[in-house]
Amino acid sequence: MAKATTTLPKGIKNPQISPLLGLFIGIIILLISLVFSVTLGAADIPLRTILESFIISDGSYDHLVIQTVRLPRSLIGIFVGSALAVAGALMQGLTRNPLADPGILGIESGAALAVVATIFVFGSSSASVLTIVALLGAGATAMLVYCLGSLGRGGATPLNLTVAGAALTALISSLTTAILIVSQRTLDEIRFWLAGSLSVRDINILLQVLPFVVIGLIVAFALGRQITTMSLGEDVAKGLGQQTAWIKIITAISVVLLAGSSVALAGPIGFIGLVVPHMVRFFIKADYRWILPYSAIVGAVLVLIADIVARVLLKPQELPVGVMTALLGAPFFVYLAKSKVRK
């Protein structure tokens, strides 16, 4: 295999075969998780029946469940997990904030409030309209968090951004709750979605939102080298000739696309963007050309596994996948808050 020719800052090694092998193993694990996600649920469906549904669909109940419920749900879980994990990795690399996450910094809450307010005022809307609304809400919240964090002593430090995000998340959540209390109709429409859920989603919704996710991922992967440099510090990046202002703007656009579209698909699913990049850094220390694709795969696997557990834990009832990710992410957040930020 030819060596990579991209020049990175001193101390960042060019990854060779090992990261590629890890990606290959990750893709295999993702495919296995996808098979289990389609197989397991309120009614266990044999793998043979699943294969038959794609070869010769006879319109039976099992075949309809696979093609119209479980497969779309699993595909949505893959894209949502990838989007949130990559968005979290971008935010952590750009801001050098170990607690950066679309949920903790309020971006998911802002997107959710925009969707709830739209449904409250205009009633049910198409997935494409709600996606645009979610993107606008995510973008407005991201800018507000950055402005509030910049007002503190020392400017937009990791701690200031985290505090600003936590305060704004509390305010936005209160506004969302107020709307739901006033409008029983709105609550009935989005109650399960608001907790972060992959259920009651079909392939048409995925197809309408998918372009935003794909564009966000492509932009993110293209920024790998620049984010690696930015993670070493803005002064270092400027010294190496990076256009830091443009990198921040393009990264923010990618984060908004990824976080907003994931909220439009599955509601606010927390902690994926926080936990996954730290998991990936056990294997890929500092090179975001590899951290970002690794995060996409690990995030997809984590959401699929969380959704499987949410479906089978209280079978035939199911829990929102956001509940399962919170059980994993909340203790991890406490650990990071005590160790990383204190340093």
Short mmCIF file of C-alpha atoms in Angstrom, two decimals:
data_model
loop_
_atom_site.label_atom_id
_atom_site.label_comp_id
_atom_site.label_asym_id
_atom_site.label_seq_id
_atom_site.Cartn_x
_atom_site.Cartn_y
_atom_site.Cartn_z
CA MET A 1 0.00 0.00 0.00
CA ALA A 2 1.39 3.39 -0.96
CA LYS A 3 2.12 5.81 1.84
CA ALA A 4 -0.16 8.78 2.32
CA THR A 5 1.33 11.99 0.95
CA THR A 6 -0.71 14.41 3.07
CA THR A 7 1.54 16.44 5.38
CA LEU A 8 0.31 16.70 8.94
CA PRO A 9 1.63 18.73 11.88
CA LYS A 10 4.63 17.30 13.67
CA GLY A 11 3.63 14.59 16.14
CA ILE A 12 0.66 13.33 14.06
CA LYS A 13 1.58 10.06 12.38
CA ASN A 14 0.23 9.06 9.02
CA PRO A 15 -1.95 5.97 9.66
CA GLN A 16 -1.34 2.96 7.43
CA ILE A 17 -2.81 -0.53 7.35
CA SER A 18 -3.97 -0.77 10.97
CA PRO A 19 -6.67 1.95 10.74
CA LEU A 20 -7.92 0.45 7.47
CA LEU A 21 -8.16 -2.94 9.13
CA GLY A 22 -10.08 -1.35 12.00
CA LEU A 23 -12.54 0.24 9.58
CA PHE A 24 -13.06 -3.12 7.88
CA ILE A 25 -13.75 -4.81 11.22
CA GLY A 26 -16.08 -1.97 12.16
CA ILE A 27 -18.07 -2.37 8.94
CA ILE A 28 -18.44 -6.10 9.61
CA ILE A 29 -19.70 -5.39 13.15
CA LEU A 30 -22.11 -2.83 11.70
CA LEU A 31 -23.52 -5.36 9.23
CA ILE A 32 -23.93 -7.94 12.02
CA SER A 33 -25.72 -5.33 14.14
CA LEU A 34 -27.98 -4.51 11.18
CA VAL A 35 -28.95 -8.17 10.82
CA PHE A 36 -29.80 -8.44 14.52
CA SER A 37 -31.74 -5.17 14.36
CA VAL A 38 -33.91 -6.49 11.54
CA THR A 39 -34.29 -9.91 13.18
CA LEU A 40 -35.11 -9.01 16.79
CA GLY A 41 -38.19 -7.25 18.10
CA ALA A 42 -41.62 -7.90 19.55
CA ALA A 43 -41.80 -10.91 17.21
CA ASP A 44 -38.57 -12.74 16.43
CA ILE A 45 -38.28 -13.36 12.69
CA PRO A 46 -35.87 -16.04 11.40
CA LEU A 47 -32.98 -14.94 9.20
CA ARG A 48 -34.26 -17.19 6.41
CA THR A 49 -37.57 -15.31 6.34
CA ILE A 50 -35.68 -12.01 6.20
CA LEU A 51 -33.70 -13.15 3.16
CA GLU A 52 -36.85 -14.45 1.48
CA SER A 53 -38.57 -11.08 1.93
CA PHE A 54 -35.95 -9.43 -0.29
CA ILE A 55 -35.89 -12.20 -2.89
CA ILE A 56 -39.54 -13.18 -3.24
CA SER A 57 -41.89 -11.06 -1.16
CA ASP A 58 -45.26 -12.78 -0.77
CA GLY A 59 -46.95 -9.97 1.16
CA SER A 60 -47.06 -11.98 4.37
CA TYR A 61 -47.10 -10.29 7.75
CA ASP A 62 -43.44 -11.08 8.47
CA HIS A 63 -42.33 -9.77 5.09
CA LEU A 64 -44.29 -6.54 5.54
CA VAL A 65 -42.84 -6.02 9.03
CA ILE A 66 -39.32 -6.44 7.67
CA GLN A 67 -39.67 -4.19 4.64
CA THR A 68 -41.88 -1.42 6.02
CA VAL A 69 -40.91 -1.30 9.70
CA ARG A 70 -37.67 -2.92 10.75
CA LEU A 71 -35.40 -2.25 7.76
CA PRO A 72 -36.30 1.47 7.53
CA ARG A 73 -35.95 1.75 11.31
CA SER A 74 -32.51 0.13 11.22
CA LEU A 75 -31.31 2.30 8.33
CA ILE A 76 -32.51 5.42 10.13
CA GLY A 77 -30.60 4.26 13.22
CA ILE A 78 -27.42 3.90 11.15
CA PHE A 79 -27.63 7.40 9.68
CA VAL A 80 -28.69 9.04 12.94
CA GLY A 81 -25.87 7.37 14.88
CA SER A 82 -23.30 8.31 12.24
CA ALA A 83 -24.53 11.90 12.03
CA LEU A 84 -24.52 12.52 15.78
CA ALA A 85 -21.14 10.85 16.35
CA VAL A 86 -19.44 12.76 13.54
CA ALA A 87 -21.02 16.03 14.69
CA GLY A 88 -19.69 15.42 18.20
CA ALA A 89 -16.21 14.60 16.90
CA LEU A 90 -16.16 17.80 14.81
CA MET A 91 -17.23 19.91 17.79
CA GLN A 92 -14.67 18.35 20.13
CA GLY A 93 -11.86 18.75 17.61
CA LEU A 94 -12.70 22.31 16.65
CA THR A 95 -13.29 23.67 20.15
CA ARG A 96 -10.88 21.32 21.98
CA ASN A 97 -13.75 20.79 24.41
CA PRO A 98 -14.00 17.17 25.64
CA LEU A 99 -17.63 17.79 26.65
CA ALA A 100 -18.74 19.12 23.25
CA ASP A 101 -21.81 17.29 21.97
CA PRO A 102 -24.89 18.39 19.98
CA GLY A 103 -27.07 17.47 22.96
CA ILE A 104 -25.03 18.96 25.80
CA LEU A 105 -24.42 22.26 23.97
CA GLY A 106 -28.13 22.63 23.24
CA ILE A 107 -28.10 22.14 19.47
CA GLU A 108 -30.45 19.14 19.58
CA SER A 109 -32.75 20.93 22.03
CA GLY A 110 -32.93 23.96 19.73
CA ALA A 111 -33.81 21.79 16.76
CA ALA A 112 -36.45 19.97 18.80
CA LEU A 113 -38.00 23.24 20.00
CA ALA A 114 -38.23 24.48 16.42
CA VAL A 115 -40.02 21.29 15.35
CA VAL A 116 -42.40 21.36 18.33
CA ALA A 117 -43.24 25.03 17.76
CA THR A 118 -43.89 24.40 14.06
CA ILE A 119 -46.28 21.53 14.79
CA PHE A 120 -47.97 23.60 17.51
CA VAL A 121 -48.59 26.55 15.16
CA PHE A 122 -49.16 24.87 11.79
CA GLY A 123 -50.12 21.30 12.69
CA SER A 124 -48.54 18.26 11.07
CA SER A 125 -45.99 19.05 8.37
CA SER A 126 -43.98 17.02 5.88
CA ALA A 127 -40.63 15.58 6.82
CA SER A 128 -38.82 17.95 4.46
CA VAL A 129 -40.43 21.01 6.10
CA LEU A 130 -39.63 19.75 9.59
CA THR A 131 -36.06 19.05 8.50
CA ILE A 132 -35.57 22.64 7.34
CA VAL A 133 -37.11 23.89 10.58
CA ALA A 134 -34.86 21.62 12.64
CA LEU A 135 -31.78 22.85 10.75
CA LEU A 136 -32.75 26.47 11.39
CA GLY A 137 -33.33 25.78 15.08
CA ALA A 138 -30.02 23.95 15.39
CA GLY A 139 -28.13 26.74 13.64
CA ALA A 140 -29.69 29.51 15.72
CA THR A 141 -28.95 27.64 18.94
CA ALA A 142 -25.34 26.94 17.94
CA MET A 143 -24.71 30.64 17.28
CA LEU A 144 -26.40 31.65 20.54
CA VAL A 145 -24.34 29.17 22.58
CA TYR A 146 -21.13 30.43 21.02
CA CYS A 147 -22.07 34.07 21.68
CA LEU A 148 -23.02 33.38 25.29
CA GLY A 149 -19.86 31.32 25.85
CA SER A 150 -17.72 34.12 24.42
CA LEU A 151 -19.07 36.59 27.00
CA GLY A 152 -17.44 34.79 29.91
CA ARG A 153 -13.96 35.42 31.26
CA GLY A 154 -11.38 34.08 28.80
CA GLY A 155 -13.79 33.96 25.86
CA ALA A 156 -15.20 30.77 24.34
CA THR A 157 -13.29 28.33 26.54
CA PRO A 158 -14.46 24.69 26.84
CA LEU A 159 -15.91 25.38 30.30
CA ASN A 160 -17.70 28.57 29.20
CA LEU A 161 -19.24 26.82 26.19
CA THR A 162 -20.37 23.89 28.33
CA VAL A 163 -21.98 26.15 30.93
CA ALA A 164 -23.65 28.26 28.23
CA GLY A 165 -24.92 25.14 26.49
CA ALA A 166 -26.27 23.64 29.71
CA ALA A 167 -28.06 26.88 30.64
CA LEU A 168 -29.55 27.30 27.18
CA THR A 169 -30.61 23.64 27.08
CA ALA A 170 -32.50 24.11 30.35
CA LEU A 171 -34.26 27.20 28.99
CA ILE A 172 -35.15 25.57 25.67
CA SER A 173 -36.40 22.41 27.38
CA SER A 174 -38.65 24.54 29.60
CA LEU A 175 -40.11 26.30 26.56
CA THR A 176 -40.68 22.96 24.83
CA THR A 177 -42.42 21.57 27.91
CA ALA A 178 -44.61 24.68 28.15
CA ILE A 179 -45.81 24.21 24.57
CA LEU A 180 -46.58 20.55 25.19
CA ILE A 181 -48.53 21.37 28.36
CA VAL A 182 -50.63 23.94 26.51
CA SER A 183 -51.25 21.73 23.46
CA GLN A 184 -52.36 18.16 24.09
CA ARG A 185 -52.54 17.60 20.33
CA THR A 186 -48.88 18.45 19.87
CA LEU A 187 -47.95 16.21 22.79
CA ASP A 188 -49.87 13.27 21.35
CA GLU A 189 -48.15 13.67 17.96
CA ILE A 190 -44.55 13.82 19.12
CA ARG A 191 -44.46 12.39 22.65
CA PHE A 192 -42.43 9.30 21.72
CA TRP A 193 -40.29 11.19 19.19
CA LEU A 194 -39.33 13.81 21.77
CA ALA A 195 -37.65 11.14 23.92
CA GLY A 196 -35.53 10.05 20.95
CA SER A 197 -37.09 7.18 19.06
CA LEU A 198 -36.62 5.29 15.79
CA SER A 199 -40.15 3.87 15.75
CA VAL A 200 -43.00 4.94 13.46
CA ARG A 201 -40.54 6.04 10.77
CA ASP A 202 -40.77 4.82 7.18
CA ILE A 203 -38.41 4.85 4.23
CA ASN A 204 -40.02 7.96 2.72
CA ILE A 205 -39.03 10.06 5.73
CA LEU A 206 -35.47 8.76 5.47
CA LEU A 207 -35.27 9.58 1.76
CA GLN A 208 -36.44 13.16 2.37
CA VAL A 209 -33.86 13.80 5.10
CA LEU A 210 -31.02 11.69 3.67
CA PRO A 211 -29.54 14.40 1.36
CA PHE A 212 -28.86 16.66 4.35
CA VAL A 213 -27.14 13.83 6.24
CA VAL A 214 -25.02 12.82 3.24
CA ILE A 215 -23.92 16.40 2.53
CA GLY A 216 -23.05 16.91 6.19
CA LEU A 217 -20.97 13.72 6.27
CA ILE A 218 -19.15 14.52 3.03
CA VAL A 219 -18.24 17.99 4.29
CA ALA A 220 -17.11 16.54 7.62
CA PHE A 221 -14.85 13.91 6.05
CA ALA A 222 -13.34 16.56 3.77
CA LEU A 223 -12.40 18.58 6.87
CA GLY A 224 -10.41 15.77 8.52
CA ARG A 225 -6.96 17.25 7.99
CA GLN A 226 -8.05 20.78 8.93
CA ILE A 227 -9.75 19.63 12.15
CA THR A 228 -6.61 17.70 13.08
CA THR A 229 -4.63 20.91 12.82
CA MET A 230 -7.27 22.96 14.63
CA SER A 231 -7.28 20.46 17.50
CA LEU A 232 -3.67 21.47 18.20
CA GLY A 233 -4.75 25.06 18.82
CA GLU A 234 -5.87 27.98 16.71
CA ASP A 235 -2.47 29.68 16.88
CA VAL A 236 -0.77 26.55 15.59
CA ALA A 237 -3.35 26.27 12.80
CA LYS A 238 -2.78 29.88 11.74
CA GLY A 239 0.96 29.34 11.81
CA LEU A 240 0.51 26.43 9.41
CA GLY A 241 -1.46 28.61 7.02
CA GLN A 242 -4.97 27.45 7.90
CA GLN A 243 -7.89 29.79 7.16
CA THR A 244 -9.33 29.26 10.62
CA ALA A 245 -12.38 31.50 10.17
CA TRP A 246 -13.53 29.59 7.09
CA ILE A 247 -12.84 26.26 8.75
CA LYS A 248 -15.03 27.26 11.70
CA ILE A 249 -17.86 28.35 9.41
CA ILE A 250 -17.77 25.22 7.24
CA THR A 251 -17.51 22.98 10.32
CA ALA A 252 -20.48 24.74 11.89
CA ILE A 253 -22.51 24.17 8.71
CA SER A 254 -21.65 20.47 8.77
CA VAL A 255 -22.57 20.15 12.47
CA VAL A 256 -25.90 21.90 11.93
CA LEU A 257 -26.73 19.68 8.94
CA LEU A 258 -25.89 16.51 10.86
CA ALA A 259 -27.52 17.43 14.18
CA GLY A 260 -30.61 19.05 12.67
CA SER A 261 -31.32 16.20 10.25
CA SER A 262 -30.85 13.58 12.98
CA VAL A 263 -33.37 15.37 15.20
CA ALA A 264 -35.81 15.55 12.29
CA LEU A 265 -35.44 11.79 11.81
CA ALA A 266 -35.46 10.46 15.36
CA GLY A 267 -35.82 13.29 17.84
CA PRO A 268 -33.11 14.39 20.29
CA ILE A 269 -30.96 11.33 21.05
CA GLY A 270 -28.37 12.38 23.59
CA PHE A 271 -24.78 11.47 24.39
CA ILE A 272 -23.88 9.68 21.13
CA GLY A 273 -21.80 12.66 20.00
CA LEU A 274 -20.13 12.80 23.42
CA VAL A 275 -19.27 9.15 24.02
CA VAL A 276 -18.31 7.87 20.56
CA PRO A 277 -15.37 10.22 19.78
CA HIS A 278 -13.78 9.36 23.13
CA MET A 279 -14.22 5.65 22.40
CA VAL A 280 -12.59 6.10 19.00
CA ARG A 281 -9.61 7.94 20.48
CA PHE A 282 -8.59 4.78 22.30
CA PHE A 283 -7.57 3.50 18.85
CA ILE A 284 -6.96 6.69 16.80
CA LYS A 285 -5.30 9.27 18.99
CA ALA A 286 -5.29 12.55 17.09
CA ASP A 287 -5.82 12.19 13.33
CA TYR A 288 -9.33 13.32 12.44
CA ARG A 289 -8.98 11.93 8.92
CA TRP A 290 -9.57 8.61 10.69
CA ILE A 291 -11.42 9.70 13.83
CA LEU A 292 -14.37 10.96 11.74
CA PRO A 293 -15.04 7.77 9.69
CA TYR A 294 -14.43 5.63 12.78
CA SER A 295 -16.94 7.77 14.68
CA ALA A 296 -19.50 7.31 11.90
CA ILE A 297 -19.26 3.52 12.12
CA VAL A 298 -19.10 3.26 15.92
CA GLY A 299 -21.99 5.73 16.30
CA ALA A 300 -24.15 3.70 13.93
CA VAL A 301 -23.35 0.46 15.79
CA LEU A 302 -24.04 2.05 19.18
CA VAL A 303 -27.45 3.39 18.15
CA LEU A 304 -28.44 0.04 16.59
CA ILE A 305 -27.43 -1.87 19.73
CA ALA A 306 -29.23 0.64 21.97
CA ASP A 307 -32.37 0.31 19.83
CA ILE A 308 -32.22 -3.49 19.95
CA VAL A 309 -31.98 -3.42 23.75
CA ALA A 310 -34.82 -0.89 23.92
CA ARG A 311 -37.03 -3.24 21.89
CA VAL A 312 -36.33 -6.51 23.68
CA LEU A 313 -35.84 -5.35 27.28
CA LEU A 314 -39.58 -5.03 28.06
CA LYS A 315 -40.94 -7.00 25.10
CA PRO A 316 -43.57 -6.61 23.65
CA GLN A 317 -43.38 -2.99 24.86
CA GLU A 318 -40.39 -0.90 23.86
CA LEU A 319 -38.47 2.04 25.24
CA PRO A 320 -37.26 5.06 23.29
CA VAL A 321 -33.68 4.60 22.17
CA GLY A 322 -32.84 7.96 23.77
CA VAL A 323 -33.45 6.40 27.19
CA MET A 324 -30.87 3.70 26.53
CA THR A 325 -28.22 6.12 25.26
CA ALA A 326 -28.78 8.32 28.32
CA LEU A 327 -28.14 5.35 30.63
CA LEU A 328 -24.76 4.93 28.94
CA GLY A 329 -23.88 8.57 28.39
CA ALA A 330 -24.86 10.21 31.69
CA PRO A 331 -22.22 8.39 33.83
CA PHE A 332 -19.65 9.02 31.10
CA PHE A 333 -20.49 12.72 31.13
CA VAL A 334 -19.98 12.88 34.91
CA TYR A 335 -16.60 11.15 34.54
CA LEU A 336 -15.46 13.58 31.85
CA ALA A 337 -16.69 16.59 33.81
CA LYS A 338 -14.64 15.54 36.82
CA SER A 339 -11.46 14.58 34.97
CA LYS A 340 -11.07 16.43 31.66
CA VAL A 341 -12.53 19.84 32.45
CA ARG A 342 -10.74 20.05 35.79
CA LYS A 343 -7.45 19.61 33.95
#
